Tab-separated table of C-alpha atoms in Angstrom:
chain	number	residue	atom	x	y	z
Q	986	MET	CA	194.774	157.984	-36.498
Q	987	GLY	CA	196.761	156.177	-39.132
Q	988	THR	CA	196.192	152.394	-38.864
Q	989	TYR	CA	193.766	149.844	-39.532
Q	990	LYS	CA	194.029	148.597	-35.728
Q	991	GLU	CA	193.763	151.905	-34.291
Q	992	VAL	CA	190.723	152.793	-36.595
Q	993	ILE	CA	188.686	149.739	-35.785
Q	994	ASP	CA	189.511	150.024	-31.722
Q	995	PHE	CA	188.440	153.582	-31.913
Q	996	LEU	CA	185.362	152.459	-33.319
Q	997	PHE	CA	184.402	150.085	-31.183
Q	998	GLN	CA	185.331	152.336	-28.047
Q	999	GLN	CA	183.298	155.300	-29.494
Q	1000	PHE	CA	180.216	153.960	-31.107
Q	1001	PRO	CA	178.228	151.496	-29.047
Q	1002	SER	CA	178.716	147.959	-30.823
Q	1003	TYR	CA	176.338	145.239	-29.826
Q	1004	GLN	CA	178.868	142.586	-30.094
Q	1005	ASN	CA	180.244	143.423	-27.286
Q	1006	LYS	CA	178.039	145.520	-25.480
Q	1007	GLY	CA	174.650	143.626	-26.006
Q	1008	ARG	CA	171.535	145.421	-25.752
Q	1009	LYS	CA	173.324	148.936	-24.893
Q	1010	ALA	CA	174.140	148.903	-28.405
Q	1011	TYR	CA	170.682	148.429	-29.795
Q	1012	LYS	CA	169.502	151.114	-31.825
Q	1013	VAL	CA	165.474	151.737	-32.569
Q	1014	GLY	CA	164.139	153.202	-35.980
Q	1015	LEU	CA	166.187	154.085	-39.391
Q	1016	ASP	CA	166.755	157.960	-39.151
Q	1017	ASN	CA	170.305	157.497	-38.203
Q	1018	ILE	CA	171.103	154.897	-41.072
Q	1019	ILE	CA	169.101	157.518	-43.420
Q	1020	SER	CA	171.203	160.418	-42.375
Q	1021	MET	CA	174.401	158.559	-42.569
Q	1022	CYS	CA	173.478	156.957	-46.021
Q	1023	ASN	CA	172.824	161.167	-47.009
Q	1024	ILE	CA	175.723	161.867	-45.991
Q	1025	VAL	CA	177.943	159.509	-48.048
Q	1026	GLY	CA	175.615	159.903	-51.078
Q	1027	ASN	CA	173.368	157.144	-50.706
Q	1028	PRO	CA	175.258	154.342	-52.134
Q	1029	HIS	CA	172.787	152.032	-51.594
Q	1030	GLU	CA	170.238	153.568	-54.000
Q	1031	ASN	CA	172.542	152.387	-56.721
Q	1032	LEU	CA	173.010	148.573	-55.971
Q	1033	LYS	CA	171.317	145.648	-56.802
Q	1034	THR	CA	170.577	143.670	-54.141
Q	1035	ILE	CA	169.347	140.376	-52.301
Q	1036	HIS	CA	167.929	141.096	-48.673
Q	1037	ILE	CA	168.261	138.191	-46.122
Q	1038	ALA	CA	166.470	137.901	-42.580
Q	1039	GLY	CA	165.981	135.207	-40.533
Q	1040	THR	CA	166.873	133.605	-37.064
Q	1041	ASN	CA	169.237	131.292	-38.416
Q	1042	GLY	CA	170.583	130.224	-41.968
Q	1043	LYS	CA	171.355	133.756	-42.913
Q	1044	GLY	CA	175.049	133.259	-42.974
Q	1045	THR	CA	174.689	129.941	-44.912
Q	1046	VAL	CA	172.044	131.523	-47.582
Q	1047	SER	CA	174.637	134.167	-47.855
Q	1048	ASN	CA	177.463	132.569	-48.680
Q	1049	TYR	CA	175.867	129.789	-50.918
Q	1050	LEU	CA	174.287	132.631	-52.992
Q	1051	THR	CA	177.830	134.921	-53.336
Q	1052	ASN	CA	179.935	131.602	-54.531
Q	1053	ILE	CA	177.197	130.809	-56.840
Q	1054	TYR	CA	176.770	134.001	-58.631
Q	1055	GLN	CA	180.768	134.670	-58.409
Q	1056	LYS	CA	181.352	130.953	-60.334
Q	1057	ASN	CA	179.110	132.646	-62.661
Q	1058	GLY	CA	181.190	135.443	-63.559
Q	1059	TYR	CA	179.402	138.434	-61.194
Q	1060	LYS	CA	181.118	140.476	-59.198
Q	1061	VAL	CA	179.104	140.008	-55.883
Q	1062	GLY	CA	179.538	142.067	-52.646
Q	1063	THR	CA	178.676	140.432	-49.303
Q	1064	PHE	CA	177.306	142.347	-46.141
Q	1065	THR	CA	177.468	139.896	-43.109
Q	1066	SER	CA	177.432	139.996	-39.446
Q	1067	PRO	CA	179.348	139.208	-37.017
Q	1068	HIS	CA	182.637	138.330	-37.605
Q	1069	LEU	CA	184.608	135.561	-36.230
Q	1070	ILE	CA	187.788	137.009	-36.408
Q	1071	ASP	CA	188.301	140.643	-38.019
Q	1072	PHE	CA	186.205	142.960	-38.554
Q	1073	ARG	CA	186.674	142.927	-42.662
Q	1074	GLU	CA	184.801	139.227	-42.614
Q	1075	ARG	CA	181.966	141.532	-42.804
Q	1076	ILE	CA	182.439	143.063	-46.005
Q	1077	THR	CA	184.101	141.413	-49.213
Q	1078	ILE	CA	183.647	141.265	-52.856
Q	1079	ASN	CA	183.794	137.437	-53.950
Q	1080	GLY	CA	185.061	136.256	-51.159
Q	1081	LYS	CA	187.449	138.873	-50.467
Q	1082	TRP	CA	187.570	140.852	-47.529
Q	1083	ILE	CA	187.546	144.804	-47.849
Q	1084	ALA	CA	190.946	146.106	-47.784
Q	1085	GLU	CA	192.015	147.870	-44.703
Q	1086	GLU	CA	192.653	150.879	-46.703
Q	1087	ALA	CA	189.397	151.533	-47.791
Q	1088	ILE	CA	188.348	151.484	-43.882
Q	1089	ILE	CA	190.724	153.864	-42.859
Q	1090	GLN	CA	189.959	156.583	-46.094
Q	1091	PHE	CA	186.237	156.070	-45.337
Q	1092	TYR	CA	186.715	156.892	-41.691
Q	1093	LYS	CA	188.842	159.717	-42.108
Q	1094	LYS	CA	186.302	160.979	-45.067
Q	1095	TYR	CA	183.264	161.122	-43.102
Q	1096	HIS	CA	183.921	160.621	-39.172
Q	1097	ARG	CA	183.864	164.278	-38.487
Q	1098	ASP	CA	180.556	164.487	-40.519
Q	1099	VAL	CA	178.681	161.838	-38.681
Q	1100	GLU	CA	179.951	162.115	-35.112
Q	1101	HIS	CA	176.520	164.342	-34.284
Q	1102	LEU	CA	174.737	161.375	-35.357
Q	1103	LYS	CA	176.258	158.865	-32.595
Q	1104	PRO	CA	175.896	156.043	-34.739
Q	1105	SER	CA	176.147	152.254	-33.629
Q	1106	PHE	CA	178.779	150.598	-34.912
Q	1107	PHE	CA	176.648	148.245	-36.995
Q	1108	GLU	CA	175.011	151.683	-38.405
Q	1109	TRP	CA	178.579	152.802	-39.294
Q	1110	SER	CA	179.282	149.363	-40.357
Q	1111	THR	CA	176.310	149.494	-42.822
Q	1112	ALA	CA	177.122	153.006	-44.229
Q	1113	LEU	CA	180.403	151.838	-44.863
Q	1114	ALA	CA	179.598	148.313	-46.927
Q	1115	PHE	CA	177.141	150.012	-49.117
Q	1116	HIS	CA	179.914	152.959	-49.996
Q	1117	TYR	CA	182.514	150.187	-50.182
Q	1118	PHE	CA	180.111	148.070	-52.988
Q	1119	LYS	CA	179.198	151.097	-54.882
Q	1120	THR	CA	182.577	152.488	-55.166
Q	1121	GLN	CA	183.672	148.839	-56.642
Q	1122	LYS	CA	181.053	148.425	-58.998
Q	1123	THR	CA	179.835	145.362	-57.686
Q	1124	ASP	CA	176.756	143.394	-59.870
Q	1125	ILE	CA	175.288	142.337	-57.443
Q	1126	ASN	CA	175.426	142.358	-53.662
Q	1127	ILE	CA	173.966	140.247	-51.013
Q	1128	ILE	CA	172.658	141.903	-47.856
Q	1129	GLU	CA	172.033	140.855	-44.027
Q	1130	THR	CA	170.205	142.122	-41.126
Q	1131	GLY	CA	172.002	142.175	-38.392
Q	1132	LEU	CA	168.836	141.910	-35.964
Q	1133	GLY	CA	165.195	141.368	-37.033
Q	1134	GLY	CA	164.038	143.529	-40.339
Q	1135	ARG	CA	161.899	146.100	-39.790
Q	1136	LEU	CA	163.853	148.571	-38.145
Q	1137	ASP	CA	167.114	146.933	-38.875
Q	1138	SER	CA	169.950	149.570	-40.529
Q	1139	THR	CA	170.126	147.365	-43.940
Q	1140	ASN	CA	166.330	147.913	-44.321
Q	1141	VAL	CA	167.087	151.160	-46.497
Q	1142	ILE	CA	167.906	149.282	-49.468
Q	1143	GLN	CA	165.306	148.358	-52.037
Q	1144	PRO	CA	166.212	145.093	-53.181
Q	1145	LEU	CA	165.335	142.051	-56.080
Q	1146	LEU	CA	164.798	140.051	-53.843
Q	1147	SER	CA	163.744	139.516	-49.836
Q	1148	ILE	CA	164.374	136.374	-47.849
Q	1149	ILE	CA	163.429	135.073	-44.404
Q	1150	THR	CA	165.208	131.892	-43.677
Q	1151	THR	CA	164.154	130.511	-40.434
Q	1152	ILE	CA	161.755	131.935	-37.768
Q	1153	SER	CA	162.535	131.096	-34.152
Q	1154	LEU	CA	162.581	132.631	-30.077
Q	1155	ASP	CA	165.837	134.558	-29.954
Q	1156	HIS	CA	166.626	138.714	-29.517
Q	1157	ARG	CA	163.322	138.408	-27.789
Q	1158	GLU	CA	164.395	141.456	-26.106
Q	1159	PHE	CA	164.235	143.529	-28.830
Q	1160	LEU	CA	161.531	141.797	-31.275
Q	1161	GLY	CA	158.855	140.597	-29.287
Q	1162	ASP	CA	158.329	138.071	-26.726
Q	1163	ASN	CA	156.448	135.563	-29.153
Q	1164	ILE	CA	157.170	133.811	-32.223
Q	1165	TYR	CA	154.185	135.673	-34.173
Q	1166	SER	CA	155.728	139.020	-33.139
Q	1167	ILE	CA	159.580	138.228	-34.266
Q	1168	ALA	CA	157.757	136.619	-37.845
Q	1169	LYS	CA	156.308	140.458	-38.276
Q	1170	GLU	CA	159.661	142.456	-37.550
Q	1171	LYS	CA	161.742	139.573	-40.387
Q	1172	ALA	CA	158.543	140.536	-42.731
Q	1173	GLY	CA	159.446	144.160	-42.151
Q	1174	ILE	CA	161.751	143.895	-44.893
Q	1175	ILE	CA	159.386	143.060	-47.595
Q	1176	LYS	CA	159.148	145.488	-49.882
Q	1177	GLU	CA	155.938	146.810	-52.171
Q	1178	LYS	CA	155.789	144.662	-55.698
Q	1179	THR	CA	159.096	142.806	-54.578
Q	1180	PRO	CA	159.013	139.067	-54.433
Q	1181	VAL	CA	159.662	137.349	-50.962
Q	1182	LEU	CA	161.276	133.955	-50.328
Q	1183	LEU	CA	160.369	132.419	-47.123
Q	1184	GLY	CA	162.705	128.964	-46.007
Q	1185	SER	CA	160.959	125.315	-45.659
Q	1186	ASP	CA	160.812	125.620	-41.906
Q	1187	ILE	CA	158.536	128.495	-41.746
Q	1188	LYS	CA	155.169	126.923	-41.322
Q	1189	GLU	CA	153.199	128.180	-38.123
Q	1190	THR	CA	154.510	131.850	-38.917
Q	1191	PHE	CA	153.205	131.124	-42.658
Q	1192	PRO	CA	149.774	133.500	-42.432
Q	1193	VAL	CA	152.037	136.353	-41.295
Q	1194	PHE	CA	153.712	136.591	-44.086
Q	1195	GLN	CA	151.249	135.689	-46.496
Q	1196	GLU	CA	149.149	138.855	-44.749
Q	1197	ILE	CA	151.819	141.286	-45.271
Q	1198	ALA	CA	153.154	139.986	-48.941
Q	1199	LYS	CA	149.249	140.640	-49.552
Q	1200	GLU	CA	149.175	143.907	-48.145
Q	1201	LYS	CA	152.613	144.680	-49.932
Q	1202	ASN	CA	151.523	143.191	-53.492
Q	1203	ALA	CA	154.543	141.180	-53.234
Q	1204	PRO	CA	154.729	137.998	-54.732
Q	1205	LEU	CA	155.301	135.266	-52.356
Q	1206	TYR	CA	157.508	131.980	-52.411
Q	1207	GLN	CA	158.311	129.059	-50.115
Q	1208	THR	CA	161.119	126.602	-50.228
Q	1209	GLU	CA	160.471	122.883	-50.885
Q	1210	ASN	CA	163.177	120.695	-49.495
Q	1211	SER	CA	163.961	118.006	-51.888
Q	1212	SER	CA	165.754	114.907	-51.425
Q	1213	SER	CA	166.691	114.295	-54.908
Q	1214	PHE	CA	170.752	114.633	-54.403
Q	1215	ASN	CA	173.239	113.113	-51.586
Q	1216	SER	CA	175.089	114.999	-49.210
Q	1217	THR	CA	177.199	114.662	-46.318
Q	1218	LEU	CA	176.351	118.226	-45.014
Q	1219	PRO	CA	174.007	118.444	-42.463
Q	1220	LYS	CA	170.049	118.847	-42.936
Q	1221	TYR	CA	169.823	122.379	-41.571
Q	1222	LEU	CA	172.556	123.009	-44.731
Q	1223	LEU	CA	170.727	121.163	-47.010
Q	1224	GLN	CA	167.637	123.124	-46.143
Q	1225	ASN	CA	169.621	126.708	-46.481
Q	1226	TRP	CA	170.970	125.086	-49.855
Q	1227	GLU	CA	167.458	124.952	-50.911
Q	1228	THR	CA	166.097	128.202	-49.931
Q	1229	ALA	CA	169.355	129.354	-51.767
Q	1230	LYS	CA	168.959	127.920	-55.148
Q	1231	ASN	CA	164.698	129.043	-55.172
Q	1232	ALA	CA	166.439	132.797	-55.044
Q	1233	VAL	CA	168.743	132.224	-57.359
Q	1234	SER	CA	165.663	130.805	-59.619
Q	1235	ILE	CA	163.268	133.456	-59.095
Q	1236	LEU	CA	165.914	135.815	-60.689
Q	1237	GLU	CA	167.179	134.228	-62.880
Q	1238	LYS	CA	166.012	136.843	-65.587
Q	1239	ASP	CA	167.905	139.479	-64.251
Q	1240	PHE	CA	171.201	137.595	-63.162
Q	1241	PRO	CA	170.580	134.049	-64.948
Q	1242	ALA	CA	173.299	131.788	-63.286
Q	1243	THR	CA	173.983	128.037	-63.555
Q	1244	PHE	CA	175.036	125.479	-60.963
Q	1245	LYS	CA	175.665	121.868	-59.899
Q	1246	ASN	CA	173.361	120.254	-57.246
Q	1247	LYS	CA	176.307	120.075	-54.874
Q	1248	PRO	CA	176.097	122.147	-52.017
Q	1249	GLU	CA	179.301	120.926	-50.869
Q	1250	ASN	CA	180.876	123.193	-53.622
Q	1251	TYR	CA	179.387	126.284	-52.515
Q	1252	ILE	CA	180.226	126.794	-48.983
Q	1253	THR	CA	182.919	127.811	-47.388
Q	1254	ILE	CA	181.415	129.998	-44.273
Q	1255	LYS	CA	183.600	129.155	-41.144
Q	1256	GLY	CA	181.635	127.866	-38.001
Q	1257	ARG	CA	178.680	126.259	-39.652
Q	1258	TRP	CA	179.596	122.324	-39.324
Q	1259	GLN	CA	182.464	123.111	-40.177
Q	1260	ILE	CA	185.125	119.998	-40.121
Q	1261	ALA	CA	188.200	121.065	-38.683
Q	1262	GLN	CA	189.843	117.824	-37.837
Q	1263	GLU	CA	189.603	114.547	-39.041
Q	1264	SER	CA	191.371	112.640	-35.977
Q	1265	PRO	CA	189.538	112.834	-33.381
Q	1266	LYS	CA	186.825	114.832	-35.464
Q	1267	VAL	CA	186.418	118.252	-34.612
Q	1268	VAL	CA	183.688	120.253	-35.884
Q	1269	LEU	CA	183.000	123.769	-34.905
Q	1270	ASP	CA	179.715	125.331	-34.965
Q	1271	VAL	CA	178.020	128.980	-34.072
Q	1272	GLY	CA	174.458	127.192	-32.819
Q	1273	HIS	CA	173.608	129.026	-30.053
Q	1274	ASN	CA	169.849	129.472	-29.715
Q	1275	GLU	CA	167.287	126.987	-29.046
Q	1276	GLN	CA	166.869	126.242	-33.138
Q	1277	GLY	CA	170.381	125.896	-33.745
Q	1278	VAL	CA	171.379	124.008	-31.318
Q	1279	ASN	CA	168.588	121.446	-31.899
Q	1280	SER	CA	169.665	121.578	-35.760
Q	1281	ILE	CA	173.328	120.639	-34.738
Q	1282	VAL	CA	172.452	118.011	-32.164
Q	1283	ASN	CA	170.262	116.269	-34.489
Q	1284	GLN	CA	173.591	116.165	-36.705
Q	1285	LEU	CA	175.029	114.174	-33.970
Q	1286	SER	CA	173.178	111.227	-34.449
Q	1287	ASN	CA	174.419	110.879	-37.524
Q	1288	GLU	CA	177.867	110.543	-36.347
Q	1289	SER	CA	179.783	107.773	-35.274
Q	1290	PHE	CA	181.921	107.853	-32.511
Q	1291	HIS	CA	183.427	105.982	-29.151
Q	1292	GLN	CA	182.970	109.005	-27.052
Q	1293	LEU	CA	181.697	112.432	-27.494
Q	1294	HIS	CA	183.197	115.971	-26.214
Q	1295	ILE	CA	181.770	119.129	-26.120
Q	1296	VAL	CA	183.052	122.377	-25.940
Q	1297	MET	CA	180.638	124.752	-25.005
Q	1298	GLY	CA	180.163	128.647	-24.312
Q	1299	PHE	CA	177.441	131.030	-24.811
Q	1300	SER	CA	176.554	135.054	-24.676
Q	1301	SER	CA	174.503	136.100	-21.549
Q	1302	GLU	CA	171.078	136.891	-22.928
Q	1303	LYS	CA	171.318	133.368	-24.817
Q	1304	GLU	CA	168.281	130.811	-22.723
Q	1305	ILE	CA	170.794	128.618	-21.488
Q	1306	GLY	CA	167.915	126.650	-19.439
Q	1307	LYS	CA	166.040	125.801	-22.556
Q	1308	ILE	CA	169.369	125.002	-24.372
Q	1309	GLY	CA	171.073	123.267	-21.595
Q	1310	LYS	CA	167.894	120.624	-21.941
Q	1311	LEU	CA	168.769	119.724	-25.586
Q	1312	PHE	CA	172.289	118.543	-25.270
Q	1313	PRO	CA	172.918	114.605	-24.752
Q	1314	GLU	CA	173.339	113.177	-21.373
Q	1315	ASN	CA	176.751	111.211	-22.595
Q	1316	ALA	CA	178.483	113.400	-23.436
Q	1317	GLN	CA	181.614	114.969	-21.797
Q	1318	TYR	CA	181.595	118.721	-21.448
Q	1319	TYR	CA	184.119	121.484	-21.030
Q	1320	ILE	CA	182.637	124.598	-20.343
Q	1321	THR	CA	184.148	127.892	-20.830
Q	1322	LYS	CA	183.833	131.856	-22.015
Q	1323	SER	CA	184.816	133.362	-24.938
Q	1324	THR	CA	187.170	136.286	-24.830
Q	1325	ASN	CA	183.950	138.797	-25.504
Q	1326	GLU	CA	182.684	140.939	-22.128
Q	1327	ARG	CA	179.124	139.541	-22.826
Q	1328	SER	CA	180.191	135.728	-22.325
Q	1329	VAL	CA	178.607	133.903	-19.433
Q	1330	ASP	CA	180.038	132.639	-16.529
Q	1331	PRO	CA	180.502	128.404	-17.078
Q	1332	ILE	CA	179.103	127.825	-13.638
Q	1333	LEU	CA	175.890	129.446	-14.720
Q	1334	ILE	CA	175.548	126.981	-17.828
Q	1335	LYS	CA	176.936	123.785	-15.967
Q	1336	GLU	CA	173.538	124.032	-13.327
Q	1337	HIS	CA	171.490	123.426	-16.848
Q	1338	LEU	CA	173.035	119.927	-17.889
Q	1339	LYS	CA	172.289	116.564	-17.200
Q	1340	SER	CA	175.843	115.120	-17.489
Q	1341	GLU	CA	178.063	113.866	-14.820
Q	1342	HIS	CA	181.075	114.875	-16.793
Q	1343	ILE	CA	181.343	118.696	-16.341
Q	1344	SER	CA	184.415	120.677	-16.593
Q	1345	CYS	CA	184.376	124.310	-16.299
Q	1346	PHE	CA	187.013	126.861	-17.739
Q	1347	GLU	CA	187.616	130.244	-17.370
Q	1348	LYS	CA	189.476	130.557	-20.655
Q	1349	HIS	CA	189.033	128.756	-23.544
Q	1350	GLN	CA	192.602	127.833	-24.506
Q	1351	GLU	CA	192.615	126.329	-21.311
Q	1352	ALA	CA	189.170	123.873	-22.305
Q	1353	ILE	CA	190.650	122.655	-25.775
Q	1354	GLU	CA	193.485	122.033	-24.078
Q	1355	ALA	CA	191.843	120.182	-21.878
Q	1356	VAL	CA	189.853	117.905	-24.726
Q	1357	GLN	CA	192.745	117.625	-26.662
Q	1358	LYS	CA	194.564	115.690	-24.033
Q	1359	SER	CA	191.036	113.764	-23.401
Q	1360	ALA	CA	189.999	112.741	-26.397
Q	1361	ASN	CA	191.394	109.730	-28.264
Q	1362	LYS	CA	191.434	109.407	-32.306
Q	1363	ASP	CA	187.846	107.234	-32.844
Q	1364	ASP	CA	185.945	110.667	-30.464
Q	1365	PHE	CA	184.197	112.971	-31.257
Q	1366	ILE	CA	184.563	116.781	-30.250
Q	1367	LEU	CA	181.908	119.426	-30.799
Q	1368	ILE	CA	183.069	122.593	-30.445
Q	1369	CYS	CA	180.030	125.110	-30.176
Q	1370	GLY	CA	177.898	128.393	-28.813
Q	1371	SER	CA	178.676	131.632	-29.413
Q	1372	VAL	CA	180.205	133.284	-32.644
Q	1373	PHE	CA	182.791	134.865	-30.102
Q	1374	LEU	CA	183.798	131.131	-28.979
Q	1375	ILE	CA	184.103	130.108	-32.444
Q	1376	GLY	CA	186.241	132.838	-33.316
Q	1377	ASP	CA	188.659	132.905	-30.692
Q	1378	VAL	CA	188.510	128.933	-31.300
Q	1379	LEU	CA	189.640	129.423	-34.836
Q	1380	ARG	CA	191.822	132.509	-34.346
Q	1381	ASP	CA	193.943	130.558	-31.645
Q	1382	PHE	CA	194.016	126.576	-32.466
Q	1383	PHE	CA	192.585	126.107	-36.272
């Protein structure tokens, strides 16, 4: 097994992947990742890290911090998930994807030693990321949780700062059936005497974090939104910018950095209100839960257009009923599926939309081709939903 494709295909087949299998791939507890890290030399113990959890916003806060520190001359490792097109997107240094050869070599060196653990794909990916950052001698590392926080594979690190971006009802099957249970799981990344920063939207569950931070003797900060600058970015991206700015300020002694208060200069992540085309305007966004969809629908009120077209597709575990009610009635809908095996049947999504103009497509290519034929230059096309759908569309069309 000598090629990158062979290794990645094998790992997706051999090890359960949440990206493909959902709940079946979720493993409770840190025993596996602790054992894996022991086998590969506990690389995380030598890394300086920022740990980021939250329902939404992890990706953009990670991206802002990566770019701020990179522009200040630091060598920045970043671990995020899931990927849009290629697995290597998950593990980057200064924005550059991990080399295929590094993945192949890690697999060849350790796969027999960890085989008995039957690790999940995320556990395997986490150990790989830690090992890669250590060997590449990064200065600072932005580590994003996969699900939750307390039992997430990344929670073996001892960060310089913990960040919780937002809290809303998502992944209830793993994290609890109410917002307080979810908050408690996310708060599991708070470490003893380690500062923790909350996003500005965390209000109802603030006492949960306050109590745990007090127990851990962890200094607690919360982002305050500012209106002192102009930006064309959506509100939710500006809120994430404020969180990133606060994080840099908290770590000023360890990692001094200067930057302009222009978030557009520091965002390179794809699939977050990404303008893929200007005429007609095409925007891609991975908003896929109630909080995320509400944010992007609110942003539509700031846009000018003749007709709104929405291409969408979701993963099966999402609460389609609640999400569907958030979308406007006056849009034309093109409901489809991603290539991911967890993609929900478009007919099921259709039942929860109020519009009279709904078309269903089994393949995302058909949906995109249909909207391209229908839309005029003054129209607006929103492509949203699962990360997998956005990845498919980026790969095939943009």
